[in-house]
Amino acid sequence: MGIYLELIALVWFLVCWLGYTEYSKRKANDRPCLSNTLDLYREDWMRVMLRRDNRISDASVVGNLERNGAFFASSCLLIVAGIITALGYTQEVMEVFSTMPFGTLPSREVWEMRMLVLMMIFIYAFFKFTWSMRMYNFVAVLIGSAPLTTDTKASPASREAFARSAGQVCNMAGDAFNLGLRSYYYALAVVSWFIHPVVFMAASTLVVIVLYRREFRSAALLALRSGKVFEEPAPKQETDKETQS
């Protein structure tokens, strides 16, 4: 029964991770969330950038965002290296774990499976963070190639198309960073697997609840939405004329 419980816990973890990823992607199409709200702000950022001749501040912001991804990507490499080292000392680590007052000591195969799952999560996160870094690099190139305010050859339509394109690349970079950051949450759930598979399933469920509340029901979302007008009110003069008629 032990190995079946381990596999059930692993399957539940994958259902939570993949299921919430798909759910949040679909819900973002018709419901306010942090992801689609920040998408609007990024597009506005690119429009404002086109109205500035000095784009040093924009390049600085992109550089800071890229460095955030670099920090987490390098952290992933260090964690993966630590896990590989721990796999080489599995017996010693299991002996240390057996002295702890909580949890049950599994077989060597199950223990190594847990370590490998944890390692795969951080490898996945590494690829997401590095892809985010590369796309922020694309954004920096786009900012450098953006038409100046004095460029008379650039029509308003071409400027709007450029802003939308640059905003979309920036949004994809932010989404990749978000998926990488989520991996850290799920990795914490996997850590609870070393205590007991049931605790692992409970932690996986808790991570999904936390992610949902932060994405769709957080105070940060309310603050971001309150700073943007989504429905322009009708002009007062036109409203008065309609009332008189």
PDB file of C-alpha atoms in Angstrom:
ATOM      1  CA  MET A   1       0.000   0.000   0.000  1.00  0.00           C
ATOM      2  CA  GLY A   2       2.945   2.323   0.672  1.00  0.00           C
ATOM      3  CA  ILE A   3       4.123   2.632  -2.939  1.00  0.00           C
ATOM      4  CA  TYR A   4       0.541   3.150  -4.155  1.00  0.00           C
ATOM      5  CA  LEU A   5       0.070   5.997  -1.684  1.00  0.00           C
ATOM      6  CA  GLU A   6       3.284   7.581  -2.920  1.00  0.00           C
ATOM      7  CA  LEU A   7       2.095   7.383  -6.537  1.00  0.00           C
ATOM      8  CA  ILE A   8      -1.365   8.726  -5.646  1.00  0.00           C
ATOM      9  CA  ALA A   9       0.260  11.679  -3.898  1.00  0.00           C
ATOM     10  CA  LEU A  10       2.459  12.339  -6.939  1.00  0.00           C
ATOM     11  CA  VAL A  11      -0.513  12.158  -9.320  1.00  0.00           C
ATOM     12  CA  TRP A  12      -2.499  14.547  -7.101  1.00  0.00           C
ATOM     13  CA  PHE A  13       0.426  16.963  -7.115  1.00  0.00           C
ATOM     14  CA  LEU A  14       0.553  16.912 -10.925  1.00  0.00           C
ATOM     15  CA  VAL A  15      -3.218  17.398 -11.127  1.00  0.00           C
ATOM     16  CA  CYS A  16      -2.946  20.429  -8.837  1.00  0.00           C
ATOM     17  CA  TRP A  17      -0.057  21.945 -10.773  1.00  0.00           C
ATOM     18  CA  LEU A  18      -1.231  21.293 -14.341  1.00  0.00           C
ATOM     19  CA  GLY A  19      -4.891  21.771 -13.485  1.00  0.00           C
ATOM     20  CA  TYR A  20      -4.408  25.160 -11.865  1.00  0.00           C
ATOM     21  CA  THR A  21      -2.099  26.302 -14.669  1.00  0.00           C
ATOM     22  CA  GLU A  22      -4.778  25.532 -17.253  1.00  0.00           C
ATOM     23  CA  TYR A  23      -7.561  26.933 -15.063  1.00  0.00           C
ATOM     24  CA  SER A  24      -5.788  30.242 -14.469  1.00  0.00           C
ATOM     25  CA  LYS A  25      -4.978  30.563 -18.174  1.00  0.00           C
ATOM     26  CA  ARG A  26      -8.636  30.093 -19.163  1.00  0.00           C
ATOM     27  CA  LYS A  27     -10.017  32.284 -16.382  1.00  0.00           C
ATOM     28  CA  ALA A  28      -7.674  35.119 -17.341  1.00  0.00           C
ATOM     29  CA  ASN A  29      -9.598  35.431 -20.626  1.00  0.00           C
ATOM     30  CA  ASP A  30     -12.837  36.555 -18.970  1.00  0.00           C
ATOM     31  CA  ARG A  31     -12.036  37.472 -15.375  1.00  0.00           C
ATOM     32  CA  PRO A  32      -9.804  40.154 -13.801  1.00  0.00           C
ATOM     33  CA  CYS A  33      -6.546  38.786 -12.410  1.00  0.00           C
ATOM     34  CA  LEU A  34      -3.008  39.939 -11.805  1.00  0.00           C
ATOM     35  CA  SER A  35      -1.816  38.534 -15.118  1.00  0.00           C
ATOM     36  CA  ASN A  36      -4.237  40.276 -17.491  1.00  0.00           C
ATOM     37  CA  THR A  37      -4.214  43.493 -15.427  1.00  0.00           C
ATOM     38  CA  LEU A  38      -0.429  43.753 -15.618  1.00  0.00           C
ATOM     39  CA  ASP A  39      -0.692  43.045 -19.361  1.00  0.00           C
ATOM     40  CA  LEU A  40      -2.675  46.284 -19.732  1.00  0.00           C
ATOM     41  CA  TYR A  41      -0.147  48.243 -17.699  1.00  0.00           C
ATOM     42  CA  ARG A  42       2.755  46.906 -19.772  1.00  0.00           C
ATOM     43  CA  GLU A  43       1.096  47.982 -23.015  1.00  0.00           C
ATOM     44  CA  ASP A  44       0.466  51.422 -21.514  1.00  0.00           C
ATOM     45  CA  TRP A  45       4.134  51.516 -20.500  1.00  0.00           C
ATOM     46  CA  MET A  46       5.200  50.968 -24.110  1.00  0.00           C
ATOM     47  CA  ARG A  47       2.835  53.723 -25.311  1.00  0.00           C
ATOM     48  CA  VAL A  48       4.222  56.152 -22.750  1.00  0.00           C
ATOM     49  CA  MET A  49       7.757  55.124 -23.711  1.00  0.00           C
ATOM     50  CA  LEU A  50       7.090  56.169 -27.310  1.00  0.00           C
ATOM     51  CA  ARG A  51       6.195  59.669 -26.125  1.00  0.00           C
ATOM     52  CA  ARG A  52       9.581  60.088 -24.405  1.00  0.00           C
ATOM     53  CA  ASP A  53      12.794  61.040 -26.148  1.00  0.00           C
ATOM     54  CA  ASN A  54      14.910  59.937 -23.188  1.00  0.00           C
ATOM     55  CA  ARG A  55      14.356  56.179 -22.680  1.00  0.00           C
ATOM     56  CA  ILE A  56      17.063  55.608 -20.065  1.00  0.00           C
ATOM     57  CA  SER A  57      14.497  54.992 -17.332  1.00  0.00           C
ATOM     58  CA  ASP A  58      12.679  52.407 -19.498  1.00  0.00           C
ATOM     59  CA  ALA A  59      15.910  50.558 -20.228  1.00  0.00           C
ATOM     60  CA  SER A  60      16.741  50.637 -16.503  1.00  0.00           C
ATOM     61  CA  VAL A  61      13.389  49.072 -15.594  1.00  0.00           C
ATOM     62  CA  VAL A  62      13.872  46.310 -18.162  1.00  0.00           C
ATOM     63  CA  GLY A  63      17.367  45.680 -16.800  1.00  0.00           C
ATOM     64  CA  ASN A  64      16.015  45.331 -13.252  1.00  0.00           C
ATOM     65  CA  LEU A  65      13.363  42.855 -14.422  1.00  0.00           C
ATOM     66  CA  GLU A  66      16.000  40.859 -16.270  1.00  0.00           C
ATOM     67  CA  ARG A  67      18.234  40.760 -13.190  1.00  0.00           C
ATOM     68  CA  ASN A  68      15.364  39.356 -11.120  1.00  0.00           C
ATOM     69  CA  GLY A  69      15.112  36.452 -13.528  1.00  0.00           C
ATOM     70  CA  ALA A  70      18.887  35.988 -13.448  1.00  0.00           C
ATOM     71  CA  PHE A  71      18.831  35.791  -9.646  1.00  0.00           C
ATOM     72  CA  PHE A  72      16.190  33.073  -9.576  1.00  0.00           C
ATOM     73  CA  ALA A  73      17.795  31.179 -12.475  1.00  0.00           C
ATOM     74  CA  SER A  74      21.156  31.077 -10.689  1.00  0.00           C
ATOM     75  CA  SER A  75      19.370  29.990  -7.490  1.00  0.00           C
ATOM     76  CA  CYS A  76      17.795  27.114  -9.427  1.00  0.00           C
ATOM     77  CA  LEU A  77      21.219  25.949 -10.591  1.00  0.00           C
ATOM     78  CA  LEU A  78      22.562  25.993  -7.032  1.00  0.00           C
ATOM     79  CA  ILE A  79      19.557  24.052  -5.755  1.00  0.00           C
ATOM     80  CA  VAL A  80      19.852  21.464  -8.544  1.00  0.00           C
ATOM     81  CA  ALA A  81      23.546  21.061  -7.759  1.00  0.00           C
ATOM     82  CA  GLY A  82      22.690  20.549  -4.086  1.00  0.00           C
ATOM     83  CA  ILE A  83      20.076  17.901  -4.941  1.00  0.00           C
ATOM     84  CA  ILE A  84      22.530  16.043  -7.178  1.00  0.00           C
ATOM     85  CA  THR A  85      25.046  16.090  -4.331  1.00  0.00           C
ATOM     86  CA  ALA A  86      22.402  14.806  -1.917  1.00  0.00           C
ATOM     87  CA  LEU A  87      21.572  11.950  -4.296  1.00  0.00           C
ATOM     88  CA  GLY A  88      25.178  10.820  -4.005  1.00  0.00           C
ATOM     89  CA  TYR A  89      24.783  10.587  -0.223  1.00  0.00           C
ATOM     90  CA  THR A  90      21.289   9.091  -0.121  1.00  0.00           C
ATOM     91  CA  GLN A  91      22.060   6.556   2.594  1.00  0.00           C
ATOM     92  CA  GLU A  92      23.662   9.129   4.886  1.00  0.00           C
ATOM     93  CA  VAL A  93      20.785  11.593   4.378  1.00  0.00           C
ATOM     94  CA  MET A  94      18.210   8.893   5.100  1.00  0.00           C
ATOM     95  CA  GLU A  95      20.016   7.991   8.326  1.00  0.00           C
ATOM     96  CA  VAL A  96      19.909  11.635   9.431  1.00  0.00           C
ATOM     97  CA  PHE A  97      16.229  11.852   8.512  1.00  0.00           C
ATOM     98  CA  SER A  98      15.441   8.688  10.475  1.00  0.00           C
ATOM     99  CA  THR A  99      16.486  10.432  13.700  1.00  0.00           C
ATOM    100  CA  MET A 100      13.901  13.191  13.256  1.00  0.00           C
ATOM    101  CA  PRO A 101      10.718  12.947  15.355  1.00  0.00           C
ATOM    102  CA  PHE A 102       8.311  13.301  12.418  1.00  0.00           C
ATOM    103  CA  GLY A 103       7.472  11.375   9.284  1.00  0.00           C
ATOM    104  CA  THR A 104       8.164   7.842   8.170  1.00  0.00           C
ATOM    105  CA  LEU A 105      11.327   6.664   6.471  1.00  0.00           C
ATOM    106  CA  PRO A 106      10.522   5.280   2.984  1.00  0.00           C
ATOM    107  CA  SER A 107      12.542   2.909   0.860  1.00  0.00           C
ATOM    108  CA  ARG A 108      15.630   4.127  -0.975  1.00  0.00           C
ATOM    109  CA  GLU A 109      13.781   4.044  -4.315  1.00  0.00           C
ATOM    110  CA  VAL A 110      10.928   6.206  -3.030  1.00  0.00           C
ATOM    111  CA  TRP A 111      13.376   8.625  -1.420  1.00  0.00           C
ATOM    112  CA  GLU A 112      15.299   9.035  -4.672  1.00  0.00           C
ATOM    113  CA  MET A 113      12.040   9.488  -6.581  1.00  0.00           C
ATOM    114  CA  ARG A 114      11.135  12.376  -4.278  1.00  0.00           C
ATOM    115  CA  MET A 115      14.532  13.960  -4.825  1.00  0.00           C
ATOM    116  CA  LEU A 116      14.261  13.572  -8.591  1.00  0.00           C
ATOM    117  CA  VAL A 117      10.812  15.184  -8.658  1.00  0.00           C
ATOM    118  CA  LEU A 118      12.175  18.110  -6.653  1.00  0.00           C
ATOM    119  CA  MET A 119      15.112  18.415  -9.036  1.00  0.00           C
ATOM    120  CA  MET A 120      12.863  18.360 -12.115  1.00  0.00           C
ATOM    121  CA  ILE A 121      10.786  21.223 -10.697  1.00  0.00           C
ATOM    122  CA  PHE A 122      13.840  23.445 -10.348  1.00  0.00           C
ATOM    123  CA  ILE A 123      15.093  22.471 -13.805  1.00  0.00           C
ATOM    124  CA  TYR A 124      11.697  23.519 -15.185  1.00  0.00           C
ATOM    125  CA  ALA A 125      11.904  26.777 -13.227  1.00  0.00           C
ATOM    126  CA  PHE A 126      15.417  27.403 -14.596  1.00  0.00           C
ATOM    127  CA  PHE A 127      14.186  27.183 -18.185  1.00  0.00           C
ATOM    128  CA  LYS A 128      11.264  29.517 -17.447  1.00  0.00           C
ATOM    129  CA  PHE A 129      13.464  32.119 -15.767  1.00  0.00           C
ATOM    130  CA  THR A 130      16.102  32.038 -18.519  1.00  0.00           C
ATOM    131  CA  TRP A 131      13.392  32.351 -21.192  1.00  0.00           C
ATOM    132  CA  SER A 132      11.984  35.319 -19.292  1.00  0.00           C
ATOM    133  CA  MET A 133      15.456  36.882 -19.193  1.00  0.00           C
ATOM    134  CA  ARG A 134      15.869  36.426 -22.939  1.00  0.00           C
ATOM    135  CA  MET A 135      12.498  38.009 -23.720  1.00  0.00           C
ATOM    136  CA  TYR A 136      13.284  40.975 -21.499  1.00  0.00           C
ATOM    137  CA  ASN A 137      16.430  41.264 -23.594  1.00  0.00           C
ATOM    138  CA  PHE A 138      14.148  41.404 -26.646  1.00  0.00           C
ATOM    139  CA  VAL A 139      12.186  44.198 -24.951  1.00  0.00           C
ATOM    140  CA  ALA A 140      15.419  46.135 -24.437  1.00  0.00           C
ATOM    141  CA  VAL A 141      16.163  45.801 -28.154  1.00  0.00           C
ATOM    142  CA  LEU A 142      12.653  46.986 -29.005  1.00  0.00           C
ATOM    143  CA  ILE A 143      13.050  50.023 -26.761  1.00  0.00           C
ATOM    144  CA  GLY A 144      16.339  50.821 -28.457  1.00  0.00           C
ATOM    145  CA  SER A 145      14.707  50.605 -31.893  1.00  0.00           C
ATOM    146  CA  ALA A 146      11.537  52.516 -30.966  1.00  0.00           C
ATOM    147  CA  PRO A 147      10.785  55.551 -33.180  1.00  0.00           C
ATOM    148  CA  LEU A 148      11.546  58.907 -31.618  1.00  0.00           C
ATOM    149  CA  THR A 149       8.903  61.547 -31.034  1.00  0.00           C
ATOM    150  CA  THR A 150      10.568  63.680 -33.737  1.00  0.00           C
ATOM    151  CA  ASP A 151      10.383  60.907 -36.332  1.00  0.00           C
ATOM    152  CA  THR A 152       7.807  62.195 -38.817  1.00  0.00           C
ATOM    153  CA  LYS A 153       7.934  59.011 -40.887  1.00  0.00           C
ATOM    154  CA  ALA A 154       6.311  56.983 -38.095  1.00  0.00           C
ATOM    155  CA  SER A 155       2.528  57.265 -38.361  1.00  0.00           C
ATOM    156  CA  PRO A 156       0.222  57.021 -35.315  1.00  0.00           C
ATOM    157  CA  ALA A 157      -0.926  53.604 -36.541  1.00  0.00           C
ATOM    158  CA  SER A 158       2.639  52.309 -36.785  1.00  0.00           C
ATOM    159  CA  ARG A 159       3.412  53.643 -33.299  1.00  0.00           C
ATOM    160  CA  GLU A 160       0.360  51.907 -31.864  1.00  0.00           C
ATOM    161  CA  ALA A 161       1.327  48.656 -33.616  1.00  0.00           C
ATOM    162  CA  PHE A 162       4.844  48.949 -32.208  1.00  0.00           C
ATOM    163  CA  ALA A 163       3.532  49.583 -28.685  1.00  0.00           C
ATOM    164  CA  ARG A 164       1.242  46.552 -28.878  1.00  0.00           C
ATOM    165  CA  SER A 165       4.042  44.344 -30.201  1.00  0.00           C
ATOM    166  CA  ALA A 166       6.536  45.475 -27.546  1.00  0.00           C
ATOM    167  CA  GLY A 167       3.863  45.128 -24.863  1.00  0.00           C
ATOM    168  CA  GLN A 168       3.087  41.590 -25.991  1.00  0.00           C
ATOM    169  CA  VAL A 169       6.743  40.548 -25.789  1.00  0.00           C
ATOM    170  CA  CYS A 170       6.953  42.121 -22.329  1.00  0.00           C
ATOM    171  CA  ASN A 171       3.792  40.255 -21.295  1.00  0.00           C
ATOM    172  CA  MET A 172       5.249  36.935 -22.424  1.00  0.00           C
ATOM    173  CA  ALA A 173       8.390  37.660 -20.422  1.00  0.00           C
ATOM    174  CA  GLY A 174       6.280  38.407 -17.347  1.00  0.00           C
ATOM    175  CA  ASP A 175       4.210  35.239 -17.818  1.00  0.00           C
ATOM    176  CA  ALA A 176       7.353  33.094 -18.067  1.00  0.00           C
ATOM    177  CA  PHE A 177       8.721  34.683 -14.899  1.00  0.00           C
ATOM    178  CA  ASN A 178       5.391  34.046 -13.148  1.00  0.00           C
ATOM    179  CA  LEU A 179       5.442  30.349 -14.091  1.00  0.00           C
ATOM    180  CA  GLY A 180       8.996  30.042 -12.828  1.00  0.00           C
ATOM    181  CA  LEU A 181       8.061  31.715  -9.558  1.00  0.00           C
ATOM    182  CA  ARG A 182       5.095  29.376  -9.123  1.00  0.00           C
ATOM    183  CA  SER A 183       7.523  26.465  -9.325  1.00  0.00           C
ATOM    184  CA  TYR A 184       9.063  27.590  -6.044  1.00  0.00           C
ATOM    185  CA  TYR A 185       5.651  27.321  -4.390  1.00  0.00           C
ATOM    186  CA  TYR A 186       5.169  23.805  -5.726  1.00  0.00           C
ATOM    187  CA  ALA A 187       8.696  22.875  -4.666  1.00  0.00           C
ATOM    188  CA  LEU A 188       7.786  23.779  -1.086  1.00  0.00           C
ATOM    189  CA  ALA A 189       4.853  21.368  -1.376  1.00  0.00           C
ATOM    190  CA  VAL A 190       7.245  18.624  -2.509  1.00  0.00           C
ATOM    191  CA  VAL A 191       9.398  19.256   0.568  1.00  0.00           C
ATOM    192  CA  SER A 192       6.401  18.204   2.695  1.00  0.00           C
ATOM    193  CA  TRP A 193       6.445  14.891   0.805  1.00  0.00           C
ATOM    194  CA  PHE A 194       9.477  13.928   2.890  1.00  0.00           C
ATOM    195  CA  ILE A 195       7.212  14.020   5.942  1.00  0.00           C
ATOM    196  CA  HIS A 196       4.309  11.948   4.606  1.00  0.00           C
ATOM    197  CA  PRO A 197       2.426  11.507   1.280  1.00  0.00           C
ATOM    198  CA  VAL A 198      -0.827  12.704   2.863  1.00  0.00           C
ATOM    199  CA  VAL A 199       0.905  15.873   4.055  1.00  0.00           C
ATOM    200  CA  PHE A 200       2.219  16.265   0.508  1.00  0.00           C
ATOM    201  CA  MET A 201      -1.312  16.123  -0.940  1.00  0.00           C
ATOM    202  CA  ALA A 202      -2.561  18.616   1.634  1.00  0.00           C
ATOM    203  CA  ALA A 203       0.355  20.968   0.893  1.00  0.00           C
ATOM    204  CA  SER A 204      -0.278  20.720  -2.867  1.00  0.00           C
ATOM    205  CA  THR A 205      -3.900  21.701  -2.323  1.00  0.00           C
ATOM    206  CA  LEU A 206      -2.866  24.556  -0.045  1.00  0.00           C
ATOM    207  CA  VAL A 207      -0.446  25.901  -2.664  1.00  0.00           C
ATOM    208  CA  VAL A 208      -3.242  26.012  -5.256  1.00  0.00           C
ATOM    209  CA  ILE A 209      -5.490  27.893  -2.810  1.00  0.00           C
ATOM    210  CA  VAL A 210      -2.743  30.413  -2.041  1.00  0.00           C
ATOM    211  CA  LEU A 211      -1.980  30.951  -5.732  1.00  0.00           C
ATOM    212  CA  TYR A 212      -5.669  31.380  -6.554  1.00  0.00           C
ATOM    213  CA  ARG A 213      -6.231  33.946  -3.807  1.00  0.00           C
ATOM    214  CA  ARG A 214      -3.156  35.947  -4.804  1.00  0.00           C
ATOM    215  CA  GLU A 215      -3.973  35.850  -8.509  1.00  0.00           C
ATOM    216  CA  PHE A 216      -7.716  36.485  -8.422  1.00  0.00           C
ATOM    217  CA  ARG A 217      -8.654  37.832  -4.976  1.00  0.00           C
ATOM    218  CA  SER A 218      -5.657  39.708  -3.584  1.00  0.00           C
ATOM    219  CA  ALA A 219      -5.476  43.276  -2.308  1.00  0.00           C
ATOM    220  CA  ALA A 220      -2.732  43.899  -4.886  1.00  0.00           C
ATOM    221  CA  LEU A 221      -5.194  43.081  -7.678  1.00  0.00           C
ATOM    222  CA  LEU A 222      -7.760  45.509  -6.273  1.00  0.00           C
ATOM    223  CA  ALA A 223      -5.118  48.235  -6.041  1.00  0.00           C
ATOM    224  CA  LEU A 224      -3.991  47.664  -9.619  1.00  0.00           C
ATOM    225  CA  ARG A 225      -7.551  47.636 -10.969  1.00  0.00           C
ATOM    226  CA  SER A 226      -8.471  50.788  -9.062  1.00  0.00           C
ATOM    227  CA  GLY A 227      -5.640  52.659 -10.764  1.00  0.00           C
ATOM    228  CA  LYS A 228      -7.062  52.093 -14.238  1.00  0.00           C
ATOM    229  CA  VAL A 229     -10.346  53.264 -15.774  1.00  0.00           C
ATOM    230  CA  PHE A 230     -11.867  50.432 -17.776  1.00  0.00           C
ATOM    231  CA  GLU A 231     -15.159  52.135 -18.742  1.00  0.00           C
ATOM    232  CA  GLU A 232     -15.062  55.799 -19.660  1.00  0.00           C
ATOM    233  CA  PRO A 233     -18.157  57.698 -18.434  1.00  0.00           C
ATOM    234  CA  ALA A 234     -20.215  59.545 -21.036  1.00  0.00           C
ATOM    235  CA  PRO A 235     -19.359  63.272 -21.368  1.00  0.00           C
ATOM    236  CA  LYS A 236     -21.555  65.446 -19.153  1.00  0.00           C
ATOM    237  CA  GLN A 237     -22.708  67.716 -21.984  1.00  0.00           C
ATOM    238  CA  GLU A 238     -23.904  64.812 -24.115  1.00  0.00           C
ATOM    239  CA  THR A 239     -25.677  63.315 -21.112  1.00  0.00           C
ATOM    240  CA  ASP A 240     -27.512  66.623 -20.487  1.00  0.00           C
ATOM    241  CA  LYS A 241     -28.591  66.849 -24.137  1.00  0.00           C
ATOM    242  CA  GLU A 242     -29.964  63.305 -24.074  1.00  0.00           C
ATOM    243  CA  THR A 243     -31.929  64.139 -20.913  1.00  0.00           C
ATOM    244  CA  GLN A 244     -33.429  67.283 -22.467  1.00  0.00           C
ATOM    245  CA  SER A 245     -34.434  65.489 -25.652  1.00  0.00           C
TER     246      SER A 245
END
